[in-house]
GROMACS .gro file of N, CA and C in nm:
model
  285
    1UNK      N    1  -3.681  -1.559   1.393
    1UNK     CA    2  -3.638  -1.465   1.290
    1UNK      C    3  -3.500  -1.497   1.233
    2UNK      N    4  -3.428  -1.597   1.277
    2UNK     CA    5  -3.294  -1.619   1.297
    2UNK      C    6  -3.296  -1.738   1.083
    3UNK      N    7  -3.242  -1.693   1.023
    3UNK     CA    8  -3.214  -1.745   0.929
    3UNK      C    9  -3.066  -1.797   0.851
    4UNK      N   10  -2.994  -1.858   0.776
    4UNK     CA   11  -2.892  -1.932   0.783
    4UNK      C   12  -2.871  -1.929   0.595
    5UNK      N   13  -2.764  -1.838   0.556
    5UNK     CA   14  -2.750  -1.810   0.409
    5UNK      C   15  -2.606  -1.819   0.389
    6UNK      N   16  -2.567  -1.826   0.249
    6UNK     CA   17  -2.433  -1.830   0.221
    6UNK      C   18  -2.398  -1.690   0.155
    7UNK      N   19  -2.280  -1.626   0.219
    7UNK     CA   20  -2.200  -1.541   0.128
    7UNK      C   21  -2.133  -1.539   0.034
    8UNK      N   22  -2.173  -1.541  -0.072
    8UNK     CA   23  -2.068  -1.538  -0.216
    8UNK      C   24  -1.956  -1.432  -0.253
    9UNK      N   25  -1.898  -1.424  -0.297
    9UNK     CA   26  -1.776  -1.336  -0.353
    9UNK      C   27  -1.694  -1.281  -0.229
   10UNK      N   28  -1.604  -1.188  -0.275
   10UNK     CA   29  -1.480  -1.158  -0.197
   10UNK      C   30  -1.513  -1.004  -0.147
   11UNK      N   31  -1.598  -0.950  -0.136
   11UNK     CA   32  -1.612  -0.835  -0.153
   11UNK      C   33  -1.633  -0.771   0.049
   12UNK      N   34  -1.638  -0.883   0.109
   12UNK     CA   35  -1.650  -0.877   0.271
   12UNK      C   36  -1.538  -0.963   0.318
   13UNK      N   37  -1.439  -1.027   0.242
   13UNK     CA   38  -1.283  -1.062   0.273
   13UNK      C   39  -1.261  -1.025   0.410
   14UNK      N   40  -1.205  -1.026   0.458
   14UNK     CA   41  -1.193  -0.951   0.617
   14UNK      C   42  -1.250  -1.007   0.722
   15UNK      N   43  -1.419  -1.021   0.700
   15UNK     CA   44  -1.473  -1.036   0.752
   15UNK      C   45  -1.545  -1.153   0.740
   16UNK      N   46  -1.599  -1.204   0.653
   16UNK     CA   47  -1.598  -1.353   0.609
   16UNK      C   48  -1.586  -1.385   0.473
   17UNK      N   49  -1.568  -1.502   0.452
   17UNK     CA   50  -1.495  -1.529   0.300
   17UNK      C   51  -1.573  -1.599   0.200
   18UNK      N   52  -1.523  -1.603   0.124
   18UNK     CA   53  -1.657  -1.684  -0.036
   18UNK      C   54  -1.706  -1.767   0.039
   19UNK      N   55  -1.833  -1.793   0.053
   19UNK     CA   56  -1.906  -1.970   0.073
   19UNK      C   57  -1.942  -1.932   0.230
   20UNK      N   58  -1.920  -1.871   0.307
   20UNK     CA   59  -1.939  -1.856   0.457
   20UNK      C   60  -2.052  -1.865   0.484
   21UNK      N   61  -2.065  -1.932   0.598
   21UNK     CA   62  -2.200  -1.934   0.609
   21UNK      C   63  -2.225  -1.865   0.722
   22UNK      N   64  -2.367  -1.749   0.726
   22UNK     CA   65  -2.385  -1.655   0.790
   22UNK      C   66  -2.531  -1.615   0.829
   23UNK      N   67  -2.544  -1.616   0.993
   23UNK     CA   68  -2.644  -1.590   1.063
   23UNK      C   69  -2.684  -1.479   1.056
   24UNK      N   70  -2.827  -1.468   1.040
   24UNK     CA   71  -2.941  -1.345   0.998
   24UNK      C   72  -3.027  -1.348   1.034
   25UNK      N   73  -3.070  -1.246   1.140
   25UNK     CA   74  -3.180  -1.219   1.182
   25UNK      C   75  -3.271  -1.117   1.094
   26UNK      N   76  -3.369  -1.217   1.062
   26UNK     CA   77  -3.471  -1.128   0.903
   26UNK      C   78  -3.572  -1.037   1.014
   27UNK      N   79  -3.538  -1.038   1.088
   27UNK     CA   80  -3.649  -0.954   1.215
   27UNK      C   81  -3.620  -0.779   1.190
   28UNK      N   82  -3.457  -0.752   1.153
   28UNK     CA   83  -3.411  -0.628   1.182
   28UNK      C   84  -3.460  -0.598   1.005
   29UNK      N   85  -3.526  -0.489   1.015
   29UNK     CA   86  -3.557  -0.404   0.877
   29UNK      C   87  -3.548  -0.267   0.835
   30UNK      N   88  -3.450  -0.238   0.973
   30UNK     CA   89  -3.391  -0.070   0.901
   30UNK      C   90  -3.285  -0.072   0.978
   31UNK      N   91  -3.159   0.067   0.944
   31UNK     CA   92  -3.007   0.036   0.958
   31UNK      C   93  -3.065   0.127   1.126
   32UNK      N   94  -3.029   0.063   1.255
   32UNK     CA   95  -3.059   0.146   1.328
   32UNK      C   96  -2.898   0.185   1.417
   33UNK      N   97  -2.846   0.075   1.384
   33UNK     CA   98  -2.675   0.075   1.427
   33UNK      C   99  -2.586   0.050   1.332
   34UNK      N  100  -2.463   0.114   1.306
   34UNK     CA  101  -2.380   0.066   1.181
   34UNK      C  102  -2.360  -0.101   1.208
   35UNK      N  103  -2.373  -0.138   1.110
   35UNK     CA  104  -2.396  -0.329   1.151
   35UNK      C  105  -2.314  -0.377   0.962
   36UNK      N  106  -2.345  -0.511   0.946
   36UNK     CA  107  -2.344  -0.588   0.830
   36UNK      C  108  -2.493  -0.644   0.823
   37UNK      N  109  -2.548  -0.616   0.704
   37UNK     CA  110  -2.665  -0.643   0.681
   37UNK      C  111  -2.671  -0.687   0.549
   38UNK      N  112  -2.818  -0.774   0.490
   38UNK     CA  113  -2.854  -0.818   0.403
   38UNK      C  114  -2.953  -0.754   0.340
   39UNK      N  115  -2.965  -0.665   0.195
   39UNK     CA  116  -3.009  -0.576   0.158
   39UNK      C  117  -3.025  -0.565   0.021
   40UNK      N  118  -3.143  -0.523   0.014
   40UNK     CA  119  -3.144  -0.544  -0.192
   40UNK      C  120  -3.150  -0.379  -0.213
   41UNK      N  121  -3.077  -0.350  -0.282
   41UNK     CA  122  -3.078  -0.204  -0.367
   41UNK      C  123  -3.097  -0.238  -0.520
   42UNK      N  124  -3.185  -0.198  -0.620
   42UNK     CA  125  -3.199  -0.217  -0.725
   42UNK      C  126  -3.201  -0.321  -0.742
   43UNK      N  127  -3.333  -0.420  -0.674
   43UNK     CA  128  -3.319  -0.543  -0.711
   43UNK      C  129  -3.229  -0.649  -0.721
   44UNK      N  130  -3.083  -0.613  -0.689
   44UNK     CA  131  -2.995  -0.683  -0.636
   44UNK      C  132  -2.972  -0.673  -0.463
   45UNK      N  133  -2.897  -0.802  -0.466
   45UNK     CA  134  -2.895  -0.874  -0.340
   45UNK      C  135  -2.769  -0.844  -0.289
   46UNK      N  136  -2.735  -0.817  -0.187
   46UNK     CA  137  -2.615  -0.745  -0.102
   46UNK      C  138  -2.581  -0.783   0.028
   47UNK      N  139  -2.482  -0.816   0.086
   47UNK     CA  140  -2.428  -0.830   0.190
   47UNK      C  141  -2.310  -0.736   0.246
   48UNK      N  142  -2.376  -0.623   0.329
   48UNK     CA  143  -2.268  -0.497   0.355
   48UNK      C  144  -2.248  -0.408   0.433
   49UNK      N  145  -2.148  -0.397   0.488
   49UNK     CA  146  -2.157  -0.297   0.598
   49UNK      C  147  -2.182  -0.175   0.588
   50UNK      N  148  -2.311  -0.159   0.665
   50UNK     CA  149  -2.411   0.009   0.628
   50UNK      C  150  -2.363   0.125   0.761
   51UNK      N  151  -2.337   0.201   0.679
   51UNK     CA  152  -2.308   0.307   0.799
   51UNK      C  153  -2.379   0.427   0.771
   52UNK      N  154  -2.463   0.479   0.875
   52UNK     CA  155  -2.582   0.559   0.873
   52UNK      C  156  -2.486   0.710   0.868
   53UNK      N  157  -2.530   0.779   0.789
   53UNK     CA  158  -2.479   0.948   0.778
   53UNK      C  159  -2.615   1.048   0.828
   54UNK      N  160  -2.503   1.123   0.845
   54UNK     CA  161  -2.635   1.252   0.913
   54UNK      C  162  -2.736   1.327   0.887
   55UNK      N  163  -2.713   1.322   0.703
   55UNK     CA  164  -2.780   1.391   0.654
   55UNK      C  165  -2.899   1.283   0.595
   56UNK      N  166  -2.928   1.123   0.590
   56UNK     CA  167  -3.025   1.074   0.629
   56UNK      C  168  -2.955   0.967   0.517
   57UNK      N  169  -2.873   0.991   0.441
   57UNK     CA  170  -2.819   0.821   0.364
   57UNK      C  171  -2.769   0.753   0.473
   58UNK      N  172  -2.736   0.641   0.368
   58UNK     CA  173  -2.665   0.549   0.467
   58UNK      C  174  -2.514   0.503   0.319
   59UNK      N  175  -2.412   0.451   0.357
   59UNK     CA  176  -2.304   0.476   0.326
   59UNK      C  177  -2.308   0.271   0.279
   60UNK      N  178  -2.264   0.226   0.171
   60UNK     CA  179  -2.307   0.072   0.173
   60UNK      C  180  -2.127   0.012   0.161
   61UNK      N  181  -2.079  -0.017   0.202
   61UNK     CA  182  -1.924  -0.068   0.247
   61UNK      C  183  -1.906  -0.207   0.169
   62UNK      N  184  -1.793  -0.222   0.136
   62UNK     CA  185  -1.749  -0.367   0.135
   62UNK      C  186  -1.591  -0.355   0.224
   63UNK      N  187  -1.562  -0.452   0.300
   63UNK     CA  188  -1.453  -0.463   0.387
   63UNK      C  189  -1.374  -0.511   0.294
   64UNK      N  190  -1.326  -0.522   0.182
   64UNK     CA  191  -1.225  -0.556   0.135
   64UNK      C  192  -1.210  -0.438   0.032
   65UNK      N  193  -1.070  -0.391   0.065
   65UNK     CA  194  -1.082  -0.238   0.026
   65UNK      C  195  -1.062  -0.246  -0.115
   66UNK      N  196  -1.042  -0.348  -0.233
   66UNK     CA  197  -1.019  -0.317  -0.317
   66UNK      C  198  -1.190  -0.250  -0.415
   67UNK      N  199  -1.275  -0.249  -0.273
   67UNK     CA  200  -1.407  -0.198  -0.404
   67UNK      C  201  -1.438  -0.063  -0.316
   68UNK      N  202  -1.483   0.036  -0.367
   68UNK     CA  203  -1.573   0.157  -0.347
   68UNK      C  204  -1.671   0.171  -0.270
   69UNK      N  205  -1.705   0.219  -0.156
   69UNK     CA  206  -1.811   0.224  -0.114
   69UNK      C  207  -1.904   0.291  -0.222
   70UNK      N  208  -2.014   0.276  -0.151
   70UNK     CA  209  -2.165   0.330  -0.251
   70UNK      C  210  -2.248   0.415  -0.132
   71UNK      N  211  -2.281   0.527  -0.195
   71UNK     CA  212  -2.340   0.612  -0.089
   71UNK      C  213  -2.520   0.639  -0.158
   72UNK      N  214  -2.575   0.535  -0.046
   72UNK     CA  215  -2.729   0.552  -0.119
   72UNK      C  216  -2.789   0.668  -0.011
   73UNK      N  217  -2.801   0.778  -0.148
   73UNK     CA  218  -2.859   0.902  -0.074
   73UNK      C  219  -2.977   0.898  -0.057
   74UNK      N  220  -3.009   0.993   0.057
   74UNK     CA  221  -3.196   0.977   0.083
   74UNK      C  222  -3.293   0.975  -0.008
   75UNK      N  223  -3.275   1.024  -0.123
   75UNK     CA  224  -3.405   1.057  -0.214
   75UNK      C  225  -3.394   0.893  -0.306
   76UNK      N  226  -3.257   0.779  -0.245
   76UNK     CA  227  -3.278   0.667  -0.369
   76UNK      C  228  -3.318   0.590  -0.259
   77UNK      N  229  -3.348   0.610  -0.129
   77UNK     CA  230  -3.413   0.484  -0.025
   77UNK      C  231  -3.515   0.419  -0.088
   78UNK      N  232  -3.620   0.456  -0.174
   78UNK     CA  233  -3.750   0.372  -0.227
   78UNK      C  234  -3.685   0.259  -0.336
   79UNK      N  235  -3.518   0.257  -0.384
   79UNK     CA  236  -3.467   0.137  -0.441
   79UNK      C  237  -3.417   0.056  -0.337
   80UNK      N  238  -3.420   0.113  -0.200
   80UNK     CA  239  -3.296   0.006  -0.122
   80UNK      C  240  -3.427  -0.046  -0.047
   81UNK      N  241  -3.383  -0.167   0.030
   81UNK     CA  242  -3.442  -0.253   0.144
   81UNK      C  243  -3.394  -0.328   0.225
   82UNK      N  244  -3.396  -0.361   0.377
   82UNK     CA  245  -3.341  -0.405   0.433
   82UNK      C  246  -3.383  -0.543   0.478
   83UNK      N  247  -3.341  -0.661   0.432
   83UNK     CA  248  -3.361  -0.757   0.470
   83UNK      C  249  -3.336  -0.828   0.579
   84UNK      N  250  -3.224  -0.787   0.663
   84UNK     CA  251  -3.213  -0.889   0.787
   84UNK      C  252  -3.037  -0.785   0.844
   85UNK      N  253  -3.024  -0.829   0.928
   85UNK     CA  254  -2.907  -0.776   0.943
   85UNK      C  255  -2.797  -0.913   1.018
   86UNK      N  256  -2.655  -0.946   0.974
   86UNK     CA  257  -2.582  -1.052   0.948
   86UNK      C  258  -2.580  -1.044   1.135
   87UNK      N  259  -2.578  -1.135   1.234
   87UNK     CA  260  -2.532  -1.163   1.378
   87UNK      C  261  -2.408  -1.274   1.401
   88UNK      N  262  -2.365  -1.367   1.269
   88UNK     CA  263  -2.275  -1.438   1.316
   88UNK      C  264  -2.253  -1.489   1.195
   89UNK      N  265  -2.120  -1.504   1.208
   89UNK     CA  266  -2.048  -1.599   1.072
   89UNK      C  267  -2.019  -1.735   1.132
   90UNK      N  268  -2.036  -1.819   1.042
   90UNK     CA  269  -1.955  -1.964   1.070
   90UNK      C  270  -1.840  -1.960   0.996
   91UNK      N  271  -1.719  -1.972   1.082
   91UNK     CA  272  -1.582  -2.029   1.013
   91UNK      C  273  -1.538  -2.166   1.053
   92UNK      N  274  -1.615  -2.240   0.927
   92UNK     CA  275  -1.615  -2.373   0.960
   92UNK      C  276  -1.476  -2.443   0.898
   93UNK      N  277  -1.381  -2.479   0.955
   93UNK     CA  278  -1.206  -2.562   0.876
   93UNK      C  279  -1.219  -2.698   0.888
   94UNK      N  280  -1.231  -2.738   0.767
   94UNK     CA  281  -1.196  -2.939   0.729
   94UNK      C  282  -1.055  -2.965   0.771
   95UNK      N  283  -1.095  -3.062   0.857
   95UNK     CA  284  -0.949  -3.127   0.938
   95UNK      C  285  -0.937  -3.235   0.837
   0.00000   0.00000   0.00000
């Protein structure tokens, strides 16, 4: 289940950076622990830290605080999907 993708943009800064390359297990398909996951909402493609709320959304993060979280409420789950959830970054440095 273990799959191998690149992260684009700055929007997970913090946590890994443009071009990173990042381990995904496509096995995990719903938020069952706050994690970083790979996720299409509206047909776009996402890499983001989901944090589950009580009242049944889930909360969609970017670690680099200059953007907004997005709070996908329960009644918009039939736009979101969970593709895999992120298990490891490579921080690979050219000597």
């Amino acid at each position: 289940n273990l799959a191998v993708i690149t992260g684009y943009g700055d929007s997970m800064e913090g946590t890994f950076s443009d071009g990173a390359q990042l381990l995904v297990d496509c096995g995990v398909r719903e938020v069952k622990v706050d994690a970083v996951y790979v996720l299409s909402l509206n047909d776009e493609l996402y890499i983001k830290r989901l944090q589950r709320r009580p009242n049944g959304g889930v909360l969609m993060i970017s670690d680099n605080k200059n953007y907004e979280p997005i709070l996908i409420e329960d009644n918009d789950k039939s736009k979101f999907k969970v593709l895999g959830r992120v298990v490891g970054v490579w921080n690979f440095k050219k000597l």
